[in-house]
PDB file of C-alpha atoms in Angstrom:
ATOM      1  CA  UNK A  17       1.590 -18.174  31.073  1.00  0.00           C
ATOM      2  CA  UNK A  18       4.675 -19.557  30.379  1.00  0.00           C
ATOM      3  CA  UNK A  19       7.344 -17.924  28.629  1.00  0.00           C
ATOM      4  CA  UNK A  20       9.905 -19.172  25.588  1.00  0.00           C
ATOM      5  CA  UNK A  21      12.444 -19.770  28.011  1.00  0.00           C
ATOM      6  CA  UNK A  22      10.187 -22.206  29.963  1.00  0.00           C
ATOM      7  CA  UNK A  23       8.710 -23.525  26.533  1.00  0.00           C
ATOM      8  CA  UNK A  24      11.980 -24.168  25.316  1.00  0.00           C
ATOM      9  CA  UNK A  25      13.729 -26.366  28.909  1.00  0.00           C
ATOM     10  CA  UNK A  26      10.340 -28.782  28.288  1.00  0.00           C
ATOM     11  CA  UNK A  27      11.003 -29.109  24.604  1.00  0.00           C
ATOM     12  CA  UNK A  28      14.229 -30.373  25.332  1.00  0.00           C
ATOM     13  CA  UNK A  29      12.329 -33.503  27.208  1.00  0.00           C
ATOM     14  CA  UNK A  30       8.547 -33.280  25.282  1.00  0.00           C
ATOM     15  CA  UNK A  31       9.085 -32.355  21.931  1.00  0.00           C
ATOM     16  CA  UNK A  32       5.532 -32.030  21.405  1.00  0.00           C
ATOM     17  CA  UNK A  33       5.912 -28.925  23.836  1.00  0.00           C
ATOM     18  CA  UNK A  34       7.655 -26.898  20.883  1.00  0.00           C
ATOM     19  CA  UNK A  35       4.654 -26.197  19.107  1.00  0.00           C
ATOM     20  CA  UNK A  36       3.717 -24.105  21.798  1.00  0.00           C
ATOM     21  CA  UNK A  37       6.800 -22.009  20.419  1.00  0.00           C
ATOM     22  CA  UNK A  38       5.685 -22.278  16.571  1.00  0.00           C
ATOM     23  CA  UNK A  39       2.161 -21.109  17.814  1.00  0.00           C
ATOM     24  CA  UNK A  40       2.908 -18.327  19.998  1.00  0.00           C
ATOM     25  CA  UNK A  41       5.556 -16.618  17.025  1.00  0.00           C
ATOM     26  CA  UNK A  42       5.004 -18.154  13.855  1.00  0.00           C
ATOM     27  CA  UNK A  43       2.706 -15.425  12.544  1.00  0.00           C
ATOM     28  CA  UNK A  44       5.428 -13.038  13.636  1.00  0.00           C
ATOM     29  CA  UNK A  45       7.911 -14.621  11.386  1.00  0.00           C
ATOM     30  CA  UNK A  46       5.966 -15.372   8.482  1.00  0.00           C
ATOM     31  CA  UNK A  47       4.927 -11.810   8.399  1.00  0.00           C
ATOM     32  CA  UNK A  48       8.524 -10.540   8.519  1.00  0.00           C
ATOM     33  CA  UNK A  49       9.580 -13.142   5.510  1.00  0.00           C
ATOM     34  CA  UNK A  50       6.656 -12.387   3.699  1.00  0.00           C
ATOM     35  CA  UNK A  51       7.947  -8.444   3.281  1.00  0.00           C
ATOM     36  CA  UNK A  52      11.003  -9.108   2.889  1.00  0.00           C
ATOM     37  CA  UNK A  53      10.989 -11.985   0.779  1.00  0.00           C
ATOM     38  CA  UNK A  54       7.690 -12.084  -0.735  1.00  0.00           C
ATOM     39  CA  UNK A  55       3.995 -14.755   0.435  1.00  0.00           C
ATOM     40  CA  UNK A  56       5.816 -17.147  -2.109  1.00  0.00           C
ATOM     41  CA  UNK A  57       8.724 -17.603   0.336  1.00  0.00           C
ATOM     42  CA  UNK A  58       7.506 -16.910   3.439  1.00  0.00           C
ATOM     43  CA  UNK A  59       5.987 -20.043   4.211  1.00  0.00           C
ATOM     44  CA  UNK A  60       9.182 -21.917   3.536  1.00  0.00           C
ATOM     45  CA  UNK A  61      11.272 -19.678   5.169  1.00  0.00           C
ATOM     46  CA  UNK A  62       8.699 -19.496   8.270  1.00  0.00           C
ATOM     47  CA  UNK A  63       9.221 -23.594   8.388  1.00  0.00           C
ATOM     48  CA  UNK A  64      12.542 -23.802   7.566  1.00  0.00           C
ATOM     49  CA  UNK A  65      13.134 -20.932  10.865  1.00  0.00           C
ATOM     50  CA  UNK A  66      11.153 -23.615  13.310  1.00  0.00           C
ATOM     51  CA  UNK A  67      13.086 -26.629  11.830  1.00  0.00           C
ATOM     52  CA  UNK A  68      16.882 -24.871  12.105  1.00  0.00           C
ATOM     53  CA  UNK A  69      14.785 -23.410  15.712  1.00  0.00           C
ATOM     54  CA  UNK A  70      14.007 -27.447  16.558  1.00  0.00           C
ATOM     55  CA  UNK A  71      17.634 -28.609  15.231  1.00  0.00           C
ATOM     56  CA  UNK A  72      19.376 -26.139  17.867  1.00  0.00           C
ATOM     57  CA  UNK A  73      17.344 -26.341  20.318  1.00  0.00           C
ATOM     58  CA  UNK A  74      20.300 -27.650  22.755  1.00  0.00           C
ATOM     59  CA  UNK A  75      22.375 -24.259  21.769  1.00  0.00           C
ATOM     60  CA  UNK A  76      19.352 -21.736  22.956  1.00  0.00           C
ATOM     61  CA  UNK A  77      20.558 -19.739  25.936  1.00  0.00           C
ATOM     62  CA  UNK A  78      17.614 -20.517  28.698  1.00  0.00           C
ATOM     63  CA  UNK A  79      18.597 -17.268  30.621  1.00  0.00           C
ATOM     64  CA  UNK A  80      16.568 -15.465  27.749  1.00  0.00           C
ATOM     65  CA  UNK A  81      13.231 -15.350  28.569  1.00  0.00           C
ATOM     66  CA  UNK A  82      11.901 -13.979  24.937  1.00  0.00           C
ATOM     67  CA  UNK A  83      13.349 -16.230  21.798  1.00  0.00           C
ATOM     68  CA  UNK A  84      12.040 -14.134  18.954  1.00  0.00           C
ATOM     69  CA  UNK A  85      15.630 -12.328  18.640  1.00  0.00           C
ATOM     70  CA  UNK A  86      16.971 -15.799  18.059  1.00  0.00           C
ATOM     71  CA  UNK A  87      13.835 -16.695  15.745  1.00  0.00           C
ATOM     72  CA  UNK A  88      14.960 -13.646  14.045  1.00  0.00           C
ATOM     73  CA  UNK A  89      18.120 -14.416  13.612  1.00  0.00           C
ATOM     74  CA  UNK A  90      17.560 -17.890  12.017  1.00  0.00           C
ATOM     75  CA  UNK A  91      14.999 -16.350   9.858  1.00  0.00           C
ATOM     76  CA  UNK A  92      17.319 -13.475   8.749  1.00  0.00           C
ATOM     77  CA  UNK A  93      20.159 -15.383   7.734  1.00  0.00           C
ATOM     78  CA  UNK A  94      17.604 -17.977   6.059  1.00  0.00           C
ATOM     79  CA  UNK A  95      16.152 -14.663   4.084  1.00  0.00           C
ATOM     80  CA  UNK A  96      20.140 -13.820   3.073  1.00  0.00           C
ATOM     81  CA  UNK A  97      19.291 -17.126   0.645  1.00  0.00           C
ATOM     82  CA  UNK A  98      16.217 -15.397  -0.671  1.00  0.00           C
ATOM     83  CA  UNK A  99      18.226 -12.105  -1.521  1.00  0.00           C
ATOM     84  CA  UNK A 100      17.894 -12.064  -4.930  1.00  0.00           C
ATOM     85  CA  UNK A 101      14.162 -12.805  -4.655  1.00  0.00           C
ATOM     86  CA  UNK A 102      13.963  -9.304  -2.812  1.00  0.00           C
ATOM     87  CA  UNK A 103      16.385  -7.499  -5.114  1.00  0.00           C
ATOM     88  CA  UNK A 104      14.082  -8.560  -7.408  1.00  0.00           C
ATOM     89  CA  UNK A 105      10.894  -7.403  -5.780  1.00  0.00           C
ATOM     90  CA  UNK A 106      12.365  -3.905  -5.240  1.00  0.00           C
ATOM     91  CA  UNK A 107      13.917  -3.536  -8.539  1.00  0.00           C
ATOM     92  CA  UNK A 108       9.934  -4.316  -9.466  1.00  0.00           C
ATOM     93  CA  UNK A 109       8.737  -1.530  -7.051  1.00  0.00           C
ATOM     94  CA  UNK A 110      10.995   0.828  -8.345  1.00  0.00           C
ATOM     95  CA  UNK A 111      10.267  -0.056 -11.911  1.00  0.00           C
ATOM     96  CA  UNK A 112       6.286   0.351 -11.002  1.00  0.00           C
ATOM     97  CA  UNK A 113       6.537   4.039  -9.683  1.00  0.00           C
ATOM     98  CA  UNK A 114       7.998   5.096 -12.462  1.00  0.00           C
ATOM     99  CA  UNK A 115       5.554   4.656 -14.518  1.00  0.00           C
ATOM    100  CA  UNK A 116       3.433   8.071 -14.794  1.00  0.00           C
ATOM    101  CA  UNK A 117      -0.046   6.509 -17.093  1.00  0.00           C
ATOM    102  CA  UNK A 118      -2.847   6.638 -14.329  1.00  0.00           C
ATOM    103  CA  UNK A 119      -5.972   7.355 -16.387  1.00  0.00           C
ATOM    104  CA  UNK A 120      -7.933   8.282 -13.601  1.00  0.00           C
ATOM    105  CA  UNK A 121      -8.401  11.217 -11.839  1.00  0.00           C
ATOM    106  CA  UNK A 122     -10.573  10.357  -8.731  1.00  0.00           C
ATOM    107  CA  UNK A 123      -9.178  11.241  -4.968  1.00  0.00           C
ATOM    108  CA  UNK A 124      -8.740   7.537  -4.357  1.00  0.00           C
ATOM    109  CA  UNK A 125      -6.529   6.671  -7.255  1.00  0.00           C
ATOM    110  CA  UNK A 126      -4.496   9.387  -6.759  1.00  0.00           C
ATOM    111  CA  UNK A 127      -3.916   8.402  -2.888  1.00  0.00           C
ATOM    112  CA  UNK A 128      -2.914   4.497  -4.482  1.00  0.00           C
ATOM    113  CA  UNK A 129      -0.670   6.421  -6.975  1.00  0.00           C
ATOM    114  CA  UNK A 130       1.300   8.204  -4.824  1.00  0.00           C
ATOM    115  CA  UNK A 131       1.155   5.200  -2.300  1.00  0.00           C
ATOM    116  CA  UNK A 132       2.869   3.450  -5.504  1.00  0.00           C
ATOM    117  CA  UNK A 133       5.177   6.579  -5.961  1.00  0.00           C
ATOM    118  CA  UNK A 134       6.416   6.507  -2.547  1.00  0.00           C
ATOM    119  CA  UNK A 135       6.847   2.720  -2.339  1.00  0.00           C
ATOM    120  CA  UNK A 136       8.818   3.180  -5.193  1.00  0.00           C
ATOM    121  CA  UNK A 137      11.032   5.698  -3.492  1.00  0.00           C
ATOM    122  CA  UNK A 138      11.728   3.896  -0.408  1.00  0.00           C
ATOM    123  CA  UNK A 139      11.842   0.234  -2.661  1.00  0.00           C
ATOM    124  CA  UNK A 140      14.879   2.630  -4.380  1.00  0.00           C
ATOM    125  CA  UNK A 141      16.256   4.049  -1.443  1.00  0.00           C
ATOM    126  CA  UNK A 142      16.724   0.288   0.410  1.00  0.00           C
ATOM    127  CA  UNK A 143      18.327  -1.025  -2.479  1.00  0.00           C
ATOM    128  CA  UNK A 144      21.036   1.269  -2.367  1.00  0.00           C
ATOM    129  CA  UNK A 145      21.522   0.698   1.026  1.00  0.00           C
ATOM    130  CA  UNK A 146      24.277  -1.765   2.534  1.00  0.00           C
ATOM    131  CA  UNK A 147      22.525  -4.810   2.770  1.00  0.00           C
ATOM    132  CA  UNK A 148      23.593  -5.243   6.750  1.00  0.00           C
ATOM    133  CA  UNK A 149      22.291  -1.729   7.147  1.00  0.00           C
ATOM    134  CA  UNK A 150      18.807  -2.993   5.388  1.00  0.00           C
ATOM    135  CA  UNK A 151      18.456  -5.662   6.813  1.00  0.00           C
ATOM    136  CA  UNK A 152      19.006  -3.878  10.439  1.00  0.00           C
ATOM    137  CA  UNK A 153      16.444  -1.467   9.727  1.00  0.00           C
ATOM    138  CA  UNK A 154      14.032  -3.721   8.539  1.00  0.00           C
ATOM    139  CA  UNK A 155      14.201  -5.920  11.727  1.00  0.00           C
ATOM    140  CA  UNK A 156      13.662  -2.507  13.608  1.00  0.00           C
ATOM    141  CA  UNK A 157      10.561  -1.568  11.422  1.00  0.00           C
ATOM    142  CA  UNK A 158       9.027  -4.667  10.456  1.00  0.00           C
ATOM    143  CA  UNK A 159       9.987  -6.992  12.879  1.00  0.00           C
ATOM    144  CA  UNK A 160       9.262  -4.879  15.847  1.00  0.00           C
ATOM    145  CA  UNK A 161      12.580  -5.898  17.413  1.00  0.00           C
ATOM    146  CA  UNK A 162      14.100  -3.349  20.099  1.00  0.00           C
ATOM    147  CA  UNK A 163      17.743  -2.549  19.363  1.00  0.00           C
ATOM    148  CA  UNK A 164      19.037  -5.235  22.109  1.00  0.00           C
ATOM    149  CA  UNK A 165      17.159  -8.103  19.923  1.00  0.00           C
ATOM    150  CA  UNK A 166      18.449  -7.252  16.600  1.00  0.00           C
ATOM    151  CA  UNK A 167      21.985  -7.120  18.328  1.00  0.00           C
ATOM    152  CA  UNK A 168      21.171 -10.691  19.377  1.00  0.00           C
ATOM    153  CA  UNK A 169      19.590 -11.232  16.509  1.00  0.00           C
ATOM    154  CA  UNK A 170      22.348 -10.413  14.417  1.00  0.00           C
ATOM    155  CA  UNK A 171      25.020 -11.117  17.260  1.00  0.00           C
ATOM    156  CA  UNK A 172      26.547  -8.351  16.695  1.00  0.00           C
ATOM    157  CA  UNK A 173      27.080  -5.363  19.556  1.00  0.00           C
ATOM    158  CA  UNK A 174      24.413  -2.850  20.447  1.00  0.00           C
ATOM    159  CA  UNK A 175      26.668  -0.242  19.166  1.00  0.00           C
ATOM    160  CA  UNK A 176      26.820  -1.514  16.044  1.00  0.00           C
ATOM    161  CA  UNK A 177      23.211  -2.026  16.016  1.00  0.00           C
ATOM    162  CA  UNK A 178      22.827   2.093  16.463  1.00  0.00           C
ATOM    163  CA  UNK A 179      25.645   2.943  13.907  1.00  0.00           C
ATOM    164  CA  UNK A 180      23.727   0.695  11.271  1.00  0.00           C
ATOM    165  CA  UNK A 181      20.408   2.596  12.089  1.00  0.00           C
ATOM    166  CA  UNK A 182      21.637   5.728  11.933  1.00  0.00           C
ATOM    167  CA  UNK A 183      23.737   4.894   8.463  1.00  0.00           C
ATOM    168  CA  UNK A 184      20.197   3.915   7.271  1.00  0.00           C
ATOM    169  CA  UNK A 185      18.289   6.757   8.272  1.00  0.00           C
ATOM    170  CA  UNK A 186      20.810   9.052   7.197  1.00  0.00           C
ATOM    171  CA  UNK A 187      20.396   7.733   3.420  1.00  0.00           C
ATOM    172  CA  UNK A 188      16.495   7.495   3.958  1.00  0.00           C
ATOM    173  CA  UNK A 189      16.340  10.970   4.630  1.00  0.00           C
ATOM    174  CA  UNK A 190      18.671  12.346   2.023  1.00  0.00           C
ATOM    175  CA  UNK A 191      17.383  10.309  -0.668  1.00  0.00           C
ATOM    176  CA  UNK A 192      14.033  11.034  -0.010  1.00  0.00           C
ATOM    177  CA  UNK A 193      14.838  14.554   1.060  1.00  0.00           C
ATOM    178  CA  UNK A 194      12.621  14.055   4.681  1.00  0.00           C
ATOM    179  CA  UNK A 195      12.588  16.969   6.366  1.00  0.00           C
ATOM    180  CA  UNK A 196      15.301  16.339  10.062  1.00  0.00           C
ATOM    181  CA  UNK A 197      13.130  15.471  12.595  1.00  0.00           C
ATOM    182  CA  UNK A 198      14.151  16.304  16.755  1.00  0.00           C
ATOM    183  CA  UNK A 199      14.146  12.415  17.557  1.00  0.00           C
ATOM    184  CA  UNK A 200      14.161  10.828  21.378  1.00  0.00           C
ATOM    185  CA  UNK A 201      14.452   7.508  22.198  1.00  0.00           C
ATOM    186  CA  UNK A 202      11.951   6.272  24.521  1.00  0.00           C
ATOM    187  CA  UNK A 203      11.617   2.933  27.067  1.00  0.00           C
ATOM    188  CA  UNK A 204      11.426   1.026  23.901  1.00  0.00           C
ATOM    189  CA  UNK A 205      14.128   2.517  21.992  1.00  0.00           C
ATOM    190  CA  UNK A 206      11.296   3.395  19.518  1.00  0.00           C
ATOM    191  CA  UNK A 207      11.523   7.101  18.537  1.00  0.00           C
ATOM    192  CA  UNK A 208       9.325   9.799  19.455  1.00  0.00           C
ATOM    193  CA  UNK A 209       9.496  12.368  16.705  1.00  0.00           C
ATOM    194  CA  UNK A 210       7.943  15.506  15.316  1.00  0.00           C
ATOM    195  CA  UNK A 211       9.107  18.028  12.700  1.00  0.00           C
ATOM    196  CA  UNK A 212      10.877  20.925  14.521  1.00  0.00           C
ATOM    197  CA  UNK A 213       8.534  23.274  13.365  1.00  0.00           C
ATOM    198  CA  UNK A 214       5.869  21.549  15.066  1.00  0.00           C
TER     199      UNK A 214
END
């Protein structure tokens, strides 16, 4: 199986060859655009990722063998366009778990209301955040990135990858008073946690 790296050095000679690259991370991408931007924009921004992806193809360091941090870096500053779109979406969010007429009192509503009420919290809680610290944490939790591919990502350093994830953890759990959690990192810089008074 080849890998992006080896995808990418035969693009550079077969263009056809890059649609390997579109298939193999594509759904990735749109997935990521379409929560943070919305479906409406993630198909453009999805394209518009492989195009800018296809246009600097020359620049891509062939010494990295995966090329979704790059991907994710085109796509995140092609989502910076779209902010207002998701201030929008999580002003909406907000606005929708606040209001309290569910006339319904069956165990499944009530599990989709406070799935609204929560959504609502969190929608609130990443809108006051700093939008570099936001946008860091969603690349962690949607995108799936370790912390070494939203530095590149980003291209910014690792430690300022950690710093931004901790800011935005820190406000997650105050301002939706979480309970502190004893957190490890593991192999994948993913944490393992459980309430201390597990």
């Amino acid at each position: 199986m080849s890998t992006d790296n080896d995808i990418i050095r035969r693009s550079r000679d077969s263009p056809a060859v890059f649609g390997e690259l579109y298939d193999r991370h594509a759904s990735v991408i749109y997935r990521y655009a379409a929560r943070r931007a919305g479906d409406f924009a993630a198909d453009d921004v999805t394209s518009e990722t492989f195009l800018v992806a296809w246009e600097q193809l020359e620049t891509y360091d062939l010494d990295r063998e995966d090329a979704r941090p790059w991907l994710f870096g085109i796509a995140t500053n092609l989502l910076r366009r779209h902010h207002r779109a998701e201030a929008k979406i999580l002003k909406t969010a907000a606005k929708a778990a606040s209001r309290e007429a569910v006339a319904d009192d069956s165990d499944r509503i009530a599990a989709r209301v406070d799935a609204v009420v929560a959504s609502g919290r969190i929608a609130r809680s990443l809108k006051t955040m700093a939008a570099i610290d936001r946008e860091t944490l969603l690349l962690y939790a949607w995108a799936d990135l370790t912390y070494e591919g939203i530095a590149l990502a980003m291209d910014v350093p690792l430690g300022t990858v950690r710093s931004r994830l901790n800011r935005a953890r820190r406000t997650l759990r105050t301002q939706l008073n979480l309970e502190i959690l004893d957190e490890t990192e593991n192999d994948h810089e993913r944490l393992a946690a459980a309430p201390r008074n597990a």
